[in-house]
Coordinates of C-alpha atoms in Angstrom, one line a residue:
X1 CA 0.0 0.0 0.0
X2 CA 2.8 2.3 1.1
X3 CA 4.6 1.2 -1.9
X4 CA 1.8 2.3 -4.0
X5 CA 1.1 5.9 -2.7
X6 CA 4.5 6.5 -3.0
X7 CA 4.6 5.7 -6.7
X8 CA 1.8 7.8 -7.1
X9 CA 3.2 10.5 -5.3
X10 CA 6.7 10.1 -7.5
X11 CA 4.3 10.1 -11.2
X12 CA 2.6 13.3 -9.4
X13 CA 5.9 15.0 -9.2
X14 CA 6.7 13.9 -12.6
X15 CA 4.1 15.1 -14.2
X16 CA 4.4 18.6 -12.6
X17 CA 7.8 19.0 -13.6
X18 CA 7.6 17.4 -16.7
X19 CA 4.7 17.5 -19.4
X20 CA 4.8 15.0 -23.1
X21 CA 7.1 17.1 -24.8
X22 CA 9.8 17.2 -22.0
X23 CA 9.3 13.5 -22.0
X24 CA 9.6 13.0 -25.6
X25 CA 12.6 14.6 -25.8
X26 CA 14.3 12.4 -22.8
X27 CA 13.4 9.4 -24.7
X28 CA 15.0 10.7 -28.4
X29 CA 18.1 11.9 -26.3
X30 CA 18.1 8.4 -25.1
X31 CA 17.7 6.4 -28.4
X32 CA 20.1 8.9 -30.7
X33 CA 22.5 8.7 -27.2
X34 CA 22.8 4.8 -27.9
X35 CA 23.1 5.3 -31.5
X36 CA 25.8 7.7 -31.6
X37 CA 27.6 5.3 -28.9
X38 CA 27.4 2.5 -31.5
X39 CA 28.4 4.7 -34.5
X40 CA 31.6 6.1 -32.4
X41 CA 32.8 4.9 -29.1
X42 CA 34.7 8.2 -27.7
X43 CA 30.8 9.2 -27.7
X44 CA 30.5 7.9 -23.8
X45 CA 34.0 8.9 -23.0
X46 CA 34.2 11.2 -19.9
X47 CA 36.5 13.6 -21.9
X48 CA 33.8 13.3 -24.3
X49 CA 31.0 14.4 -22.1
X50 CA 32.8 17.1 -20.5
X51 CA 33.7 18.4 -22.6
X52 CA 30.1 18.4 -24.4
X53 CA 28.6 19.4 -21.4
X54 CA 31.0 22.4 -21.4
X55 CA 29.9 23.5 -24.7
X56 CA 25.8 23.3 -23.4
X57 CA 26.4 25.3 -20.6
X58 CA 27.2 28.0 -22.6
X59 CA 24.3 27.5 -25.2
X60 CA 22.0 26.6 -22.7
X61 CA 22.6 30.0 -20.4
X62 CA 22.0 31.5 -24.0
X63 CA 18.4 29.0 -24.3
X64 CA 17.2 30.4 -20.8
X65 CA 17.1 33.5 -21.8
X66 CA 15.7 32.9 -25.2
X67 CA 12.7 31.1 -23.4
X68 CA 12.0 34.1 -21.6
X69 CA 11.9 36.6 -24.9
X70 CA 9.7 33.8 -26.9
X71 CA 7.2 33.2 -24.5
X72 CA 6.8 37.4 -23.8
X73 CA 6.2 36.9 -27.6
X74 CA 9.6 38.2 -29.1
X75 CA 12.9 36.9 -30.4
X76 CA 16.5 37.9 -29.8
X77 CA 19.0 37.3 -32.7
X78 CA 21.4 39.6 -31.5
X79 CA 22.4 37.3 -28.4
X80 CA 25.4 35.4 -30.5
X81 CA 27.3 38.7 -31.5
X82 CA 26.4 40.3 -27.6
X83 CA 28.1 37.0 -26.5
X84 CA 31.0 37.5 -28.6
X85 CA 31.2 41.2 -27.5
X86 CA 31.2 40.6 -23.6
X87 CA 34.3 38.5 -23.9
X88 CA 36.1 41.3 -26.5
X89 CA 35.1 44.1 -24.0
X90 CA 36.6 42.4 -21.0
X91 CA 39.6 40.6 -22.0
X92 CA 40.6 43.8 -24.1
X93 CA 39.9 46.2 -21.1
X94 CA 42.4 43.8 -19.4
X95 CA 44.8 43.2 -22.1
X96 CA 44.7 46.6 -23.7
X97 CA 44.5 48.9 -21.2
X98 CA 45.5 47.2 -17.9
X99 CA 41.6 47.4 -16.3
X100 CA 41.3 44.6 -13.7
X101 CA 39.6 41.5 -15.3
X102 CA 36.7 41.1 -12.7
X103 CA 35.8 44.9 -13.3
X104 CA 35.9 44.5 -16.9
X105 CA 34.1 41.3 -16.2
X106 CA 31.2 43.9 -15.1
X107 CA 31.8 46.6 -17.3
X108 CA 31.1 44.1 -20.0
X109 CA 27.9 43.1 -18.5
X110 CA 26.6 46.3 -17.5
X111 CA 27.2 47.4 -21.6
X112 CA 25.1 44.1 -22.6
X113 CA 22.5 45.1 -20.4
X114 CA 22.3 48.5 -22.0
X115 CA 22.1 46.7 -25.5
X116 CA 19.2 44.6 -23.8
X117 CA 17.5 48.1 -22.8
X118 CA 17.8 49.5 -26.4
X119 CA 16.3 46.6 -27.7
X120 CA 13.6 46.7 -25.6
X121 CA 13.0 50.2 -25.9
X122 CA 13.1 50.4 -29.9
X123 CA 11.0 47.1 -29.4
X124 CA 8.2 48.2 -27.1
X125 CA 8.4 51.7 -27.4
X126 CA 8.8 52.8 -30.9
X127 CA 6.6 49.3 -31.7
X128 CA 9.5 48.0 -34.4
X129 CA 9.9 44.5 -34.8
X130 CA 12.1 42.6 -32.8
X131 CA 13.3 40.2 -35.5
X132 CA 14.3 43.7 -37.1
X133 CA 16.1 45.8 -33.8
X134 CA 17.7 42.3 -32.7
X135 CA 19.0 41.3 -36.2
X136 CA 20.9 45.1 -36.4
X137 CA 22.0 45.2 -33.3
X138 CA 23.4 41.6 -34.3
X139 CA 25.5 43.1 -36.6
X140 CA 26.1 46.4 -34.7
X141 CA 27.4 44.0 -31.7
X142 CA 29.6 41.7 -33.9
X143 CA 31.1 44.5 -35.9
X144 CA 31.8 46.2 -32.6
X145 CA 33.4 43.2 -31.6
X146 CA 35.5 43.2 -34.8
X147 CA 37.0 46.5 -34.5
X148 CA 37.8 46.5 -30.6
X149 CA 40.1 43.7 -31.6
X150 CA 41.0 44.5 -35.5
X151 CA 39.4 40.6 -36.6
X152 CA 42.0 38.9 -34.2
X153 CA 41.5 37.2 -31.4
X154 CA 43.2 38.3 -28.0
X155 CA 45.1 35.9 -26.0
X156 CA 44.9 35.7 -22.9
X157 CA 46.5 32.4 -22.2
X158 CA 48.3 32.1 -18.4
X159 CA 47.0 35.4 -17.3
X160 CA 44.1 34.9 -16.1
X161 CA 45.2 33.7 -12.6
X162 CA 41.8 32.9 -10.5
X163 CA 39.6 34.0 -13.1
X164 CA 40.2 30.8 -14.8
X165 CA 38.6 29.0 -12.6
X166 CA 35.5 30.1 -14.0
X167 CA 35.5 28.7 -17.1
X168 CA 38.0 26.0 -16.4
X169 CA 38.2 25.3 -12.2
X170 CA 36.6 22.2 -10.5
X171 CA 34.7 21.6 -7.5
X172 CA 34.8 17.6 -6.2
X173 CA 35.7 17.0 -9.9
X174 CA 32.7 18.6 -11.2
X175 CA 33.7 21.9 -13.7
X176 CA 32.6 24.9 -11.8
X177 CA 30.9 26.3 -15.4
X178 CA 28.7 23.0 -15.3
X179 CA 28.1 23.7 -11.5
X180 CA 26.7 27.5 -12.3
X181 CA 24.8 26.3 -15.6
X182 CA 22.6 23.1 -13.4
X183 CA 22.3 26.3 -10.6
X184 CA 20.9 28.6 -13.2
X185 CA 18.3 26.1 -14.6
X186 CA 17.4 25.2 -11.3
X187 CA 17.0 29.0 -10.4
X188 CA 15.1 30.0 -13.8
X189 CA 12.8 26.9 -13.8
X190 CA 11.9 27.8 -10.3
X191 CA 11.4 31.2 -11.3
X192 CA 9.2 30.5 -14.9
X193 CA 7.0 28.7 -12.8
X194 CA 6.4 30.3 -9.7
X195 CA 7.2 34.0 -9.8
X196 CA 4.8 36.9 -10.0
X197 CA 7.2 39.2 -12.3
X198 CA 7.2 36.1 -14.9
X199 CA 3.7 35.5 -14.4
X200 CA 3.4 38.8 -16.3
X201 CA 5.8 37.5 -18.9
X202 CA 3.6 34.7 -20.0
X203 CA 0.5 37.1 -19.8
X204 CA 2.0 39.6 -22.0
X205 CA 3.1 36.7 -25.0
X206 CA -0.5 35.5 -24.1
X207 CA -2.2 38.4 -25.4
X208 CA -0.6 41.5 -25.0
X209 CA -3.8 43.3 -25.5
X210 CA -5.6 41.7 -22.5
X211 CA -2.7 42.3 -20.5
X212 CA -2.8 46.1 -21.3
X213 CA -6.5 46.4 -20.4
X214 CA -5.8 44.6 -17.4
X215 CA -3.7 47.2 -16.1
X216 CA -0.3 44.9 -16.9
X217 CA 2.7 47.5 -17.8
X218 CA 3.6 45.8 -21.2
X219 CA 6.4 47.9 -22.5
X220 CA 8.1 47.6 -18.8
X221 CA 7.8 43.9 -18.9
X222 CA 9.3 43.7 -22.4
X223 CA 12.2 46.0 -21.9
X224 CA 12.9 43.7 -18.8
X225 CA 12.7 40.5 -20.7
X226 CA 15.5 42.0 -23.3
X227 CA 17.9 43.2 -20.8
X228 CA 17.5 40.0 -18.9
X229 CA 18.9 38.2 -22.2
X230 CA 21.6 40.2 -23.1
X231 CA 22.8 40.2 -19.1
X232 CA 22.8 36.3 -19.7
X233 CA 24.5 36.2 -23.2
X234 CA 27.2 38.3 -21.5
X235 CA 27.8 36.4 -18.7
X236 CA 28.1 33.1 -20.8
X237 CA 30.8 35.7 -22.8
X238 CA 32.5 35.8 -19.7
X239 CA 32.7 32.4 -19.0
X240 CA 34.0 31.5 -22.5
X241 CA 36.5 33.6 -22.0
X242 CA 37.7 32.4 -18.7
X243 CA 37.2 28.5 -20.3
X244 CA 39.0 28.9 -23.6
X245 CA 41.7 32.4 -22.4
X246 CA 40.8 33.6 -25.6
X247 CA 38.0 37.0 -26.8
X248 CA 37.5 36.2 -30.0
X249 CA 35.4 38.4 -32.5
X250 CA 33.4 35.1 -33.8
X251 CA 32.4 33.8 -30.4
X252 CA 29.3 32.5 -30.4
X253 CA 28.6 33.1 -33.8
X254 CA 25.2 31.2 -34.5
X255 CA 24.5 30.2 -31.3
X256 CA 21.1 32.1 -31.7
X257 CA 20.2 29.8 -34.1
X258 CA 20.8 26.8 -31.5
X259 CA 19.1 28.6 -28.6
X260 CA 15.9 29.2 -30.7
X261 CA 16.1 26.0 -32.6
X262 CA 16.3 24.4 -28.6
X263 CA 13.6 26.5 -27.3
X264 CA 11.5 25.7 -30.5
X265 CA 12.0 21.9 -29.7
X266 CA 11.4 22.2 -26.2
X267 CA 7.9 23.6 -26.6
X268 CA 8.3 27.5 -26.4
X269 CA 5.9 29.1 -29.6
X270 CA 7.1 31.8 -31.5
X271 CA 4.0 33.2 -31.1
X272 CA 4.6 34.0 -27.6
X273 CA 2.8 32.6 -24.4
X274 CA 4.5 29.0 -24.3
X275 CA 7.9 27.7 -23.5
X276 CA 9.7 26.4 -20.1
X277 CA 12.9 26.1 -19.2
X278 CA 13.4 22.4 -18.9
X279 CA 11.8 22.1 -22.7
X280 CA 14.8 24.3 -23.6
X281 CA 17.8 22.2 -21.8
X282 CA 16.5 19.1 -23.2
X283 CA 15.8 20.8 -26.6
X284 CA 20.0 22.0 -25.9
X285 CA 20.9 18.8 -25.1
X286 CA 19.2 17.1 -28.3
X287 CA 20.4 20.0 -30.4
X288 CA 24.4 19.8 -28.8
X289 CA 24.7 15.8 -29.3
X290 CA 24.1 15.8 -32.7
X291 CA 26.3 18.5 -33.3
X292 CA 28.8 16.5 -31.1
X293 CA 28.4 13.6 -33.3
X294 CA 28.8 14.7 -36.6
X295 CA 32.3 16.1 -35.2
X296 CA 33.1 12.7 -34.1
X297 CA 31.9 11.5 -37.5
X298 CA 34.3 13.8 -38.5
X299 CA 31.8 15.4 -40.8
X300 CA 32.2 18.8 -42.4
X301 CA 31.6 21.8 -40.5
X302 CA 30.0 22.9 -43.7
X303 CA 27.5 20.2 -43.1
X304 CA 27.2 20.5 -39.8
X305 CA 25.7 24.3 -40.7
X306 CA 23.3 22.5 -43.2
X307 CA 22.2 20.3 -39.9
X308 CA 21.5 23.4 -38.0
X309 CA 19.2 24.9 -40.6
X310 CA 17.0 21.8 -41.0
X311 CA 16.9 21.7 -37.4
X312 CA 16.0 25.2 -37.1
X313 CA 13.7 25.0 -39.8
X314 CA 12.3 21.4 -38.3
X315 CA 11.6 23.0 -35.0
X316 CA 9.5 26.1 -36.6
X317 CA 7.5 23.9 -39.0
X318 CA 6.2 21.6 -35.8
X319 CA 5.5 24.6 -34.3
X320 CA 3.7 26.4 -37.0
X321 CA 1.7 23.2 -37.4
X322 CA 1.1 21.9 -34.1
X323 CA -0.6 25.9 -33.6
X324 CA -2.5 25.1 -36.6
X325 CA -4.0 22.9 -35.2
X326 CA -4.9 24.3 -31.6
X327 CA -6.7 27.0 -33.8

């Protein structure tokens, strides 16, 4: 009897935590798991997988914050290039001009947070599109980027003494970035499901126009949702940096391709209203083994692009139909 209740009690859990699509995906990251461990053996290595897991972290702070902007009913495609900035600023305000790397840490974050305020404020309150705002100030972020280091990557390489540890420290054998990211997702989910301010967030990609006549400040909440993603596609800057000792101009180039194919997978609609965080690690996690297989594969880079795109285009298709037929 005991036995039973506390079975029922475990699928109650379950099924609050997790819904069919979140389920789904746990099962396909199972099967294409085994399959990929037949097709290459270094697959189920731990090098392997930490150094996978590594490379999720960093997409998957980016798919958070992605969640957040497509359930308020938006989309961020600026988040790759902001990424790629955040590093630049910081490890050139160190290497360049001497600046302390924590405070340029900061500095660097407190200039992607002003990029997420001007894309929130040419977003909700001049009323342009966010697909248009986002995709210039992807190119304003990346050229930026560019010039600060004249196309060449800075090295940083054995100076980072303690800030390493971000990006490449332990704790009980468990990478301290991995640590943060599982904190993070614990934290957000938490936060997508309970809080009042994100309440607001799924109102306002609900119907924005009910939430105005119900007396929800719309432009406030959207402005927050956009600095909120650029804060995070800064700070995952800044732990590429510390992992890899390198600002490079291309980091993170087409992650926000992966973070909305991921979101798109893990049930957030582009139409705004939908989406939760665990949807968006599994959809990560799905999205970052295959990528991790064709490089075992050794398959072209040039194909694993063509991958992302049918991905991408994949995850928008189910969601255009499975809307189509709701309505």
């Amino acid at each position: 009897m005991s036995n039973s209740m506390s079975n029922a009690a475990n699928k109650s859990i379950l099924k609050k935590m997790m819904g069919f699509r979140e389920i789904t995906l746990i099962f396909i990251i199972i099967v294409i798991s085994a399959i990929i461990s037949i097709l290459s053996p270094n697959f189920l290595t731990a090098e392997n997988l930490i150094t996978t897991a590594l490379g999720l972290a960093a997409d998957g702070i980016l798919a958070i914050g992605m969640t957040v902007v497509l359930v308020s009913g938006g989309v961020d495609l600026s988040v790759g290039s902001v990424l790629g900035l955040s590093a630049v600023i910081a490890g050139g305000l160190y290497l360049n001009y001497g600046v302390n790397i924590w405070i340029g840490s900061l500095i660097a974050l407190v200039i992607c947070a002003l990029i997420g305020l001007f894309n929130g404020y040419f977003i909700a309150r001049i009323g342009i599109p966010p697909l248009i705002v986002t995709l210039a100030m992807m190119g304003i972020a990346r050229g930026a980027a560019y010039v600060l280091t004249q196309g060449s990557p800075l090295s940083l390489y054995g100076n980072l003494k303690g800030f390493d540890f971000l990006g490449q420290g332990k704790i009980a054998g468990i990478p301290f970035f991995i640590i943060f990211f599982i904190l993070l997702i614990i934290l957000f989910d938490f936060l997508m499901r309970k809080s009042a301010p994100m309440r607001l967030v799924y109102y306002v990609g609900s119907n924005e126009n009910a939430a105005k006549l119900s007396g929800i400040n719309v432009p406030k909440v959207k402005i927050s949702v956009y600095v909120l993603m650029s804060v995070l596609a800064g700070i995952a800057g800044i732990f590429t940096l510390s992992r890899f000792s390198v600002a490079a101009p291309t980091a993170g180039n087409g992650s926000e391709l992966n973070a909305i194919s991921a979101c798109v997978i893990g049930g957030a609609s582009l139409a705004g209203g939908e989406g939760t965080v665990l949807g968006a690690i599994l959809g990560t996690i799905l999205v970052g083994i295959i990528n991790n297989a064709l490089v075992l594969l050794n398959v072209s880079v040039y194909w694993q692009n063509l991958v992302s795109g049918v991905i991408l285009i994949a995850a928008v298709t189910i969601d255009y139909l499975t809307h189509q037929k709701k309505s």
